[in-house]
């Protein structure tokens, strides 16, 4: 589809925080058009989709890896650990360490 290249870039590197304008440029469309088409394709905005990808990756790190919350936050491109913890709690209902204790 029209936004396939931007979608691929986003999925392959969600931690890189590639600007939406750059994703749109890769598809040769305007940012507004990219955002609209992306939402039609996925049901969410590019930013929401990227956040979900990063949080899913964080959950996988917690379940299968032995790395610290700080390392997960840094690896996934969060500006601060507290922001990562807040977003994780909003999605999964628990902060990362409690999630790990209950699910791993």
CSV table of N, CA and C in Angstrom, one decimal:
chain,number,residue,atom,x,y,z
A,1,UNK,N,0.8,-1.2,0.0
A,1,UNK,CA,0.0,0.0,0.0
A,1,UNK,C,0.9,1.3,0.0
A,2,UNK,N,0.2,2.3,0.0
A,2,UNK,CA,0.8,3.7,-0.1
A,2,UNK,C,1.7,3.9,1.1
A,3,UNK,N,1.4,3.5,2.3
A,3,UNK,CA,2.2,3.8,3.5
A,3,UNK,C,3.1,2.6,3.9
A,4,UNK,N,3.2,1.6,3.1
A,4,UNK,CA,3.9,0.4,3.4
A,4,UNK,C,5.3,0.6,3.8
A,5,UNK,N,6.1,1.5,3.1
A,5,UNK,CA,7.5,1.7,3.5
A,5,UNK,C,7.6,2.4,4.9
A,6,UNK,N,6.7,3.3,5.1
A,6,UNK,CA,6.8,4.0,6.5
A,6,UNK,C,6.4,3.0,7.6
A,7,UNK,N,5.4,2.2,7.3
A,7,UNK,CA,5.0,1.1,8.2
A,7,UNK,C,6.1,0.2,8.5
A,8,UNK,N,6.8,-0.2,7.5
A,8,UNK,CA,8.0,-1.1,7.6
A,8,UNK,C,9.1,-0.5,8.5
A,9,UNK,N,9.4,0.8,8.2
A,9,UNK,CA,10.4,1.5,8.9
A,9,UNK,C,10.0,1.6,10.4
A,10,UNK,N,8.8,1.9,10.7
A,10,UNK,CA,8.3,2.0,12.0
A,10,UNK,C,8.4,0.7,12.8
A,11,UNK,N,8.0,-0.4,12.1
A,11,UNK,CA,8.0,-1.7,12.8
A,11,UNK,C,9.4,-2.3,13.0
A,12,UNK,N,10.3,-2.0,12.1
A,12,UNK,CA,11.7,-2.5,12.2
A,12,UNK,C,12.5,-1.8,13.2
A,13,UNK,N,12.2,-0.5,13.5
A,13,UNK,CA,13.0,0.3,14.4
A,13,UNK,C,12.1,1.2,15.3
A,14,UNK,N,11.2,0.6,16.1
A,14,UNK,CA,10.3,1.5,16.9
A,14,UNK,C,11.1,2.3,17.9
A,15,UNK,N,12.3,1.8,18.3
A,15,UNK,CA,13.1,2.5,19.3
A,15,UNK,C,13.8,3.7,18.8
A,16,UNK,N,13.9,3.9,17.5
A,16,UNK,CA,14.7,5.0,16.9
A,16,UNK,C,13.9,6.3,16.9
A,17,UNK,N,12.6,6.2,17.1
A,17,UNK,CA,11.8,7.4,17.1
A,17,UNK,C,11.9,8.3,15.9
A,18,UNK,N,11.9,7.6,14.7
A,18,UNK,CA,11.9,8.3,13.4
A,18,UNK,C,10.7,9.2,13.4
A,19,UNK,N,11.0,10.5,13.0
A,19,UNK,CA,9.9,11.5,13.0
A,19,UNK,C,8.8,11.0,11.9
A,20,UNK,N,7.6,11.3,12.2
A,20,UNK,CA,6.5,10.9,11.3
A,20,UNK,C,6.7,11.5,10.0
A,21,UNK,N,7.2,12.8,10.0
A,21,UNK,CA,7.4,13.5,8.7
A,21,UNK,C,8.4,12.7,7.8
A,22,UNK,N,9.4,12.0,8.5
A,22,UNK,CA,10.4,11.2,7.7
A,22,UNK,C,9.7,10.0,7.2
A,23,UNK,N,8.8,9.4,7.9
A,23,UNK,CA,8.1,8.2,7.5
A,23,UNK,C,7.3,8.5,6.3
A,24,UNK,N,6.6,9.7,6.3
A,24,UNK,CA,5.7,10.1,5.2
A,24,UNK,C,6.6,10.4,4.0
A,25,UNK,N,7.7,11.0,4.2
A,25,UNK,CA,8.6,11.3,3.1
A,25,UNK,C,9.1,10.1,2.4
A,26,UNK,N,9.3,9.0,3.2
A,26,UNK,CA,9.8,7.7,2.6
A,26,UNK,C,8.7,7.1,1.7
A,27,UNK,N,7.4,7.6,2.0
A,27,UNK,CA,6.3,7.1,1.2
A,27,UNK,C,5.9,8.0,0.1
A,28,UNK,N,6.6,9.2,0.0
A,28,UNK,CA,6.3,10.2,-1.0
A,28,UNK,C,4.9,10.8,-0.8
A,29,UNK,N,4.4,10.9,0.4
A,29,UNK,CA,3.1,11.5,0.7
A,29,UNK,C,3.3,12.6,1.8
A,30,UNK,N,2.3,13.4,2.0
A,30,UNK,CA,2.4,14.4,3.1
A,30,UNK,C,2.2,13.7,4.4
A,31,UNK,N,2.7,14.4,5.4
A,31,UNK,CA,2.5,13.9,6.8
A,31,UNK,C,1.1,13.7,7.2
A,32,UNK,N,0.2,14.6,6.8
A,32,UNK,CA,-1.2,14.5,7.1
A,32,UNK,C,-1.8,13.3,6.4
A,33,UNK,N,-1.5,13.1,5.2
A,33,UNK,CA,-2.0,12.0,4.4
A,33,UNK,C,-1.5,10.7,5.0
A,34,UNK,N,-0.2,10.6,5.4
A,34,UNK,CA,0.4,9.4,6.0
A,34,UNK,C,-0.3,9.1,7.2
A,35,UNK,N,-0.5,10.1,8.1
A,35,UNK,CA,-1.2,9.8,9.4
A,35,UNK,C,-2.6,9.2,9.2
A,36,UNK,N,-3.3,9.8,8.2
A,36,UNK,CA,-4.7,9.3,7.9
A,36,UNK,C,-4.7,7.9,7.4
A,37,UNK,N,-3.8,7.6,6.4
A,37,UNK,CA,-3.8,6.3,5.8
A,37,UNK,C,-3.3,5.3,6.8
A,38,UNK,N,-2.3,5.7,7.7
A,38,UNK,CA,-1.8,4.8,8.7
A,38,UNK,C,-2.9,4.4,9.7
A,39,UNK,N,-3.7,5.3,10.1
A,39,UNK,CA,-4.8,5.0,11.0
A,39,UNK,C,-5.9,4.1,10.3
A,40,UNK,N,-6.1,4.3,9.0
A,40,UNK,CA,-7.0,3.4,8.3
A,40,UNK,C,-6.5,2.0,8.3
A,41,UNK,N,-5.2,1.9,8.1
A,41,UNK,CA,-4.5,0.6,8.0
A,41,UNK,C,-4.4,-0.1,9.3
A,42,UNK,N,-4.1,0.6,10.4
A,42,UNK,CA,-3.8,-0.1,11.6
A,42,UNK,C,-4.9,0.2,12.7
A,43,UNK,N,-5.7,1.2,12.6
A,43,UNK,CA,-6.6,1.5,13.6
A,43,UNK,C,-6.1,2.4,14.7
A,44,UNK,N,-4.8,2.8,14.6
A,44,UNK,CA,-4.2,3.7,15.5
A,44,UNK,C,-3.3,4.7,14.8
A,45,UNK,N,-2.9,5.8,15.5
A,45,UNK,CA,-2.0,6.7,14.9
A,45,UNK,C,-0.6,6.1,14.9
A,46,UNK,N,0.3,6.7,14.1
A,46,UNK,CA,1.7,6.1,14.0
A,46,UNK,C,2.3,6.2,15.4
A,47,UNK,N,2.1,7.3,16.2
A,47,UNK,CA,2.7,7.4,17.5
A,47,UNK,C,2.2,6.3,18.4
A,48,UNK,N,0.9,6.1,18.4
A,48,UNK,CA,0.3,5.1,19.3
A,48,UNK,C,0.8,3.7,18.9
A,49,UNK,N,0.9,3.5,17.6
A,49,UNK,CA,1.4,2.2,17.1
A,49,UNK,C,2.8,2.0,17.6
A,50,UNK,N,3.6,3.0,17.4
A,50,UNK,CA,5.0,2.9,17.9
A,50,UNK,C,5.1,2.6,19.4
A,51,UNK,N,4.3,3.3,20.1
A,51,UNK,CA,4.4,3.1,21.6
A,51,UNK,C,4.0,1.7,22.0
A,52,UNK,N,2.9,1.2,21.3
A,52,UNK,CA,2.5,-0.2,21.5
A,52,UNK,C,3.6,-1.2,21.2
A,53,UNK,N,4.3,-0.9,20.1
A,53,UNK,CA,5.4,-1.8,19.7
A,53,UNK,C,6.5,-1.8,20.7
A,54,UNK,N,6.9,-0.6,21.2
A,54,UNK,CA,7.9,-0.5,22.2
A,54,UNK,C,7.5,-1.2,23.5
A,55,UNK,N,6.2,-1.0,23.9
A,55,UNK,CA,5.8,-1.6,25.2
A,55,UNK,C,5.7,-3.1,25.0
A,56,UNK,N,5.3,-3.6,23.9
A,56,UNK,CA,5.3,-5.1,23.6
A,56,UNK,C,6.8,-5.6,23.7
A,57,UNK,N,7.7,-4.9,23.2
A,57,UNK,CA,9.1,-5.3,23.2
A,57,UNK,C,9.6,-5.3,24.7
A,58,UNK,N,9.2,-4.3,25.5
A,58,UNK,CA,9.5,-4.2,26.9
A,58,UNK,C,9.0,-5.4,27.6
A,59,UNK,N,7.8,-5.8,27.4
A,59,UNK,CA,7.2,-6.9,28.0
A,59,UNK,C,8.0,-8.2,27.7
A,60,UNK,N,8.4,-8.3,26.4
A,60,UNK,CA,9.2,-9.5,26.0
A,60,UNK,C,10.6,-9.5,26.8
A,61,UNK,N,11.2,-8.3,26.9
A,61,UNK,CA,12.4,-8.2,27.7
A,61,UNK,C,12.2,-8.7,29.1
A,62,UNK,N,11.1,-8.3,29.7
A,62,UNK,CA,10.8,-8.6,31.1
A,62,UNK,C,10.6,-10.1,31.2
A,63,UNK,N,9.9,-10.7,30.3
A,63,UNK,CA,9.5,-12.1,30.3
A,63,UNK,C,10.7,-13.1,30.0
A,64,UNK,N,11.5,-12.7,29.1
A,64,UNK,CA,12.5,-13.6,28.6
A,64,UNK,C,14.0,-13.1,28.8
A,65,UNK,N,14.1,-11.9,29.3
A,65,UNK,CA,15.5,-11.4,29.4
A,65,UNK,C,15.8,-11.2,30.9
A,66,UNK,N,17.0,-10.9,31.1
A,66,UNK,CA,17.5,-10.6,32.5
A,66,UNK,C,18.2,-9.2,32.5
A,67,UNK,N,17.5,-8.2,32.0
A,67,UNK,CA,18.1,-6.9,32.0
A,67,UNK,C,17.3,-5.9,32.8
A,68,UNK,N,17.9,-4.9,33.3
A,68,UNK,CA,17.2,-4.0,34.2
A,68,UNK,C,16.2,-3.1,33.5
A,69,UNK,N,15.4,-2.5,34.4
A,69,UNK,CA,14.3,-1.5,33.9
A,69,UNK,C,15.0,-0.4,33.2
A,70,UNK,N,16.1,0.1,33.7
A,70,UNK,CA,16.9,1.2,33.1
A,70,UNK,C,17.4,0.8,31.7
A,71,UNK,N,17.9,-0.4,31.6
A,71,UNK,CA,18.4,-0.9,30.3
A,71,UNK,C,17.3,-1.0,29.3
A,72,UNK,N,16.1,-1.5,29.7
A,72,UNK,CA,15.0,-1.7,28.8
A,72,UNK,C,14.6,-0.3,28.4
A,73,UNK,N,14.5,0.6,29.3
A,73,UNK,CA,14.1,2.0,29.0
A,73,UNK,C,15.1,2.6,28.0
A,74,UNK,N,16.3,2.5,28.2
A,74,UNK,CA,17.4,3.1,27.3
A,74,UNK,C,17.3,2.4,26.0
A,75,UNK,N,17.2,1.1,25.9
A,75,UNK,CA,17.2,0.3,24.7
A,75,UNK,C,16.1,0.7,23.8
A,76,UNK,N,14.9,1.0,24.4
A,76,UNK,CA,13.7,1.3,23.6
A,76,UNK,C,13.5,2.7,23.4
A,77,UNK,N,14.5,3.6,23.8
A,77,UNK,CA,14.5,5.0,23.4
A,77,UNK,C,13.6,5.9,24.2
A,78,UNK,N,13.3,5.5,25.5
A,78,UNK,CA,12.5,6.4,26.3
A,78,UNK,C,13.4,7.5,26.9
A,79,UNK,N,12.9,8.7,27.0
A,79,UNK,CA,13.6,9.8,27.5
A,79,UNK,C,14.0,9.6,29.0
A,80,UNK,N,13.1,9.0,29.7
A,80,UNK,CA,13.4,8.8,31.2
A,80,UNK,C,12.8,7.4,31.6
A,81,UNK,N,13.3,6.9,32.6
A,81,UNK,CA,12.8,5.6,33.1
A,81,UNK,C,11.4,5.8,33.7
A,82,UNK,N,11.1,7.0,34.3
A,82,UNK,CA,9.8,7.2,34.9
A,82,UNK,C,8.7,7.3,33.8
A,83,UNK,N,9.1,7.9,32.6
A,83,UNK,CA,8.1,7.9,31.5
A,83,UNK,C,7.8,6.5,31.0
A,84,UNK,N,8.9,5.7,30.9
A,84,UNK,CA,8.7,4.3,30.5
A,84,UNK,C,7.8,3.5,31.5
A,85,UNK,N,8.1,3.7,32.8
A,85,UNK,CA,7.3,3.0,33.8
A,85,UNK,C,5.8,3.4,33.7
A,86,UNK,N,5.6,4.7,33.6
A,86,UNK,CA,4.2,5.3,33.5
A,86,UNK,C,3.5,4.7,32.3
A,87,UNK,N,4.1,4.7,31.1
A,87,UNK,CA,3.5,4.1,29.9
A,87,UNK,C,3.2,2.6,30.1
A,88,UNK,N,4.2,1.9,30.7
A,88,UNK,CA,4.0,0.5,30.9
A,88,UNK,C,2.9,0.2,31.8
A,89,UNK,N,2.8,0.9,32.9
A,89,UNK,CA,1.7,0.8,33.8
A,89,UNK,C,0.3,1.0,33.2
A,90,UNK,N,0.3,2.1,32.3
A,90,UNK,CA,-1.0,2.4,31.6
A,90,UNK,C,-1.4,1.3,30.7
A,91,UNK,N,-0.5,0.6,30.0
A,91,UNK,CA,-0.9,-0.4,29.1
A,91,UNK,C,-1.2,-1.8,29.8
A,92,UNK,N,-0.3,-2.1,30.8
A,92,UNK,CA,-0.4,-3.5,31.4
A,92,UNK,C,-1.0,-3.5,32.8
A,93,UNK,N,-1.3,-2.3,33.4
A,93,UNK,CA,-1.9,-2.3,34.7
A,93,UNK,C,-1.0,-2.4,35.9
A,94,UNK,N,0.3,-2.6,35.6
A,94,UNK,CA,1.3,-2.8,36.7
A,94,UNK,C,2.6,-2.2,36.2
A,95,UNK,N,3.4,-1.7,37.2
A,95,UNK,CA,4.7,-1.2,36.8
A,95,UNK,C,5.6,-2.4,36.4
A,96,UNK,N,6.6,-2.2,35.6
A,96,UNK,CA,7.4,-3.3,35.0
A,96,UNK,C,7.9,-4.4,36.1
A,97,UNK,N,8.4,-3.9,37.2
A,97,UNK,CA,8.9,-4.9,38.1
A,97,UNK,C,7.8,-5.8,38.7
A,98,UNK,N,6.7,-5.2,39.0
A,98,UNK,CA,5.5,-6.1,39.5
A,98,UNK,C,5.1,-7.0,38.4
A,99,UNK,N,5.0,-6.5,37.2
A,99,UNK,CA,4.6,-7.3,36.0
A,99,UNK,C,5.5,-8.5,35.9
A,100,UNK,N,6.8,-8.3,36.1
A,100,UNK,CA,7.8,-9.4,36.0
A,100,UNK,C,7.6,-10.4,37.1
A,101,UNK,N,7.4,-9.9,38.3
A,101,UNK,CA,7.2,-10.8,39.4
A,101,UNK,C,5.9,-11.7,39.2
A,102,UNK,N,4.9,-11.1,38.7
A,102,UNK,CA,3.6,-11.9,38.6
A,102,UNK,C,3.6,-12.8,37.3
A,103,UNK,N,4.3,-12.4,36.3
A,103,UNK,CA,4.2,-13.1,35.0
A,103,UNK,C,5.4,-13.9,34.5
A,104,UNK,N,6.5,-13.8,35.3
A,104,UNK,CA,7.7,-14.5,34.7
A,104,UNK,C,8.2,-15.5,35.7
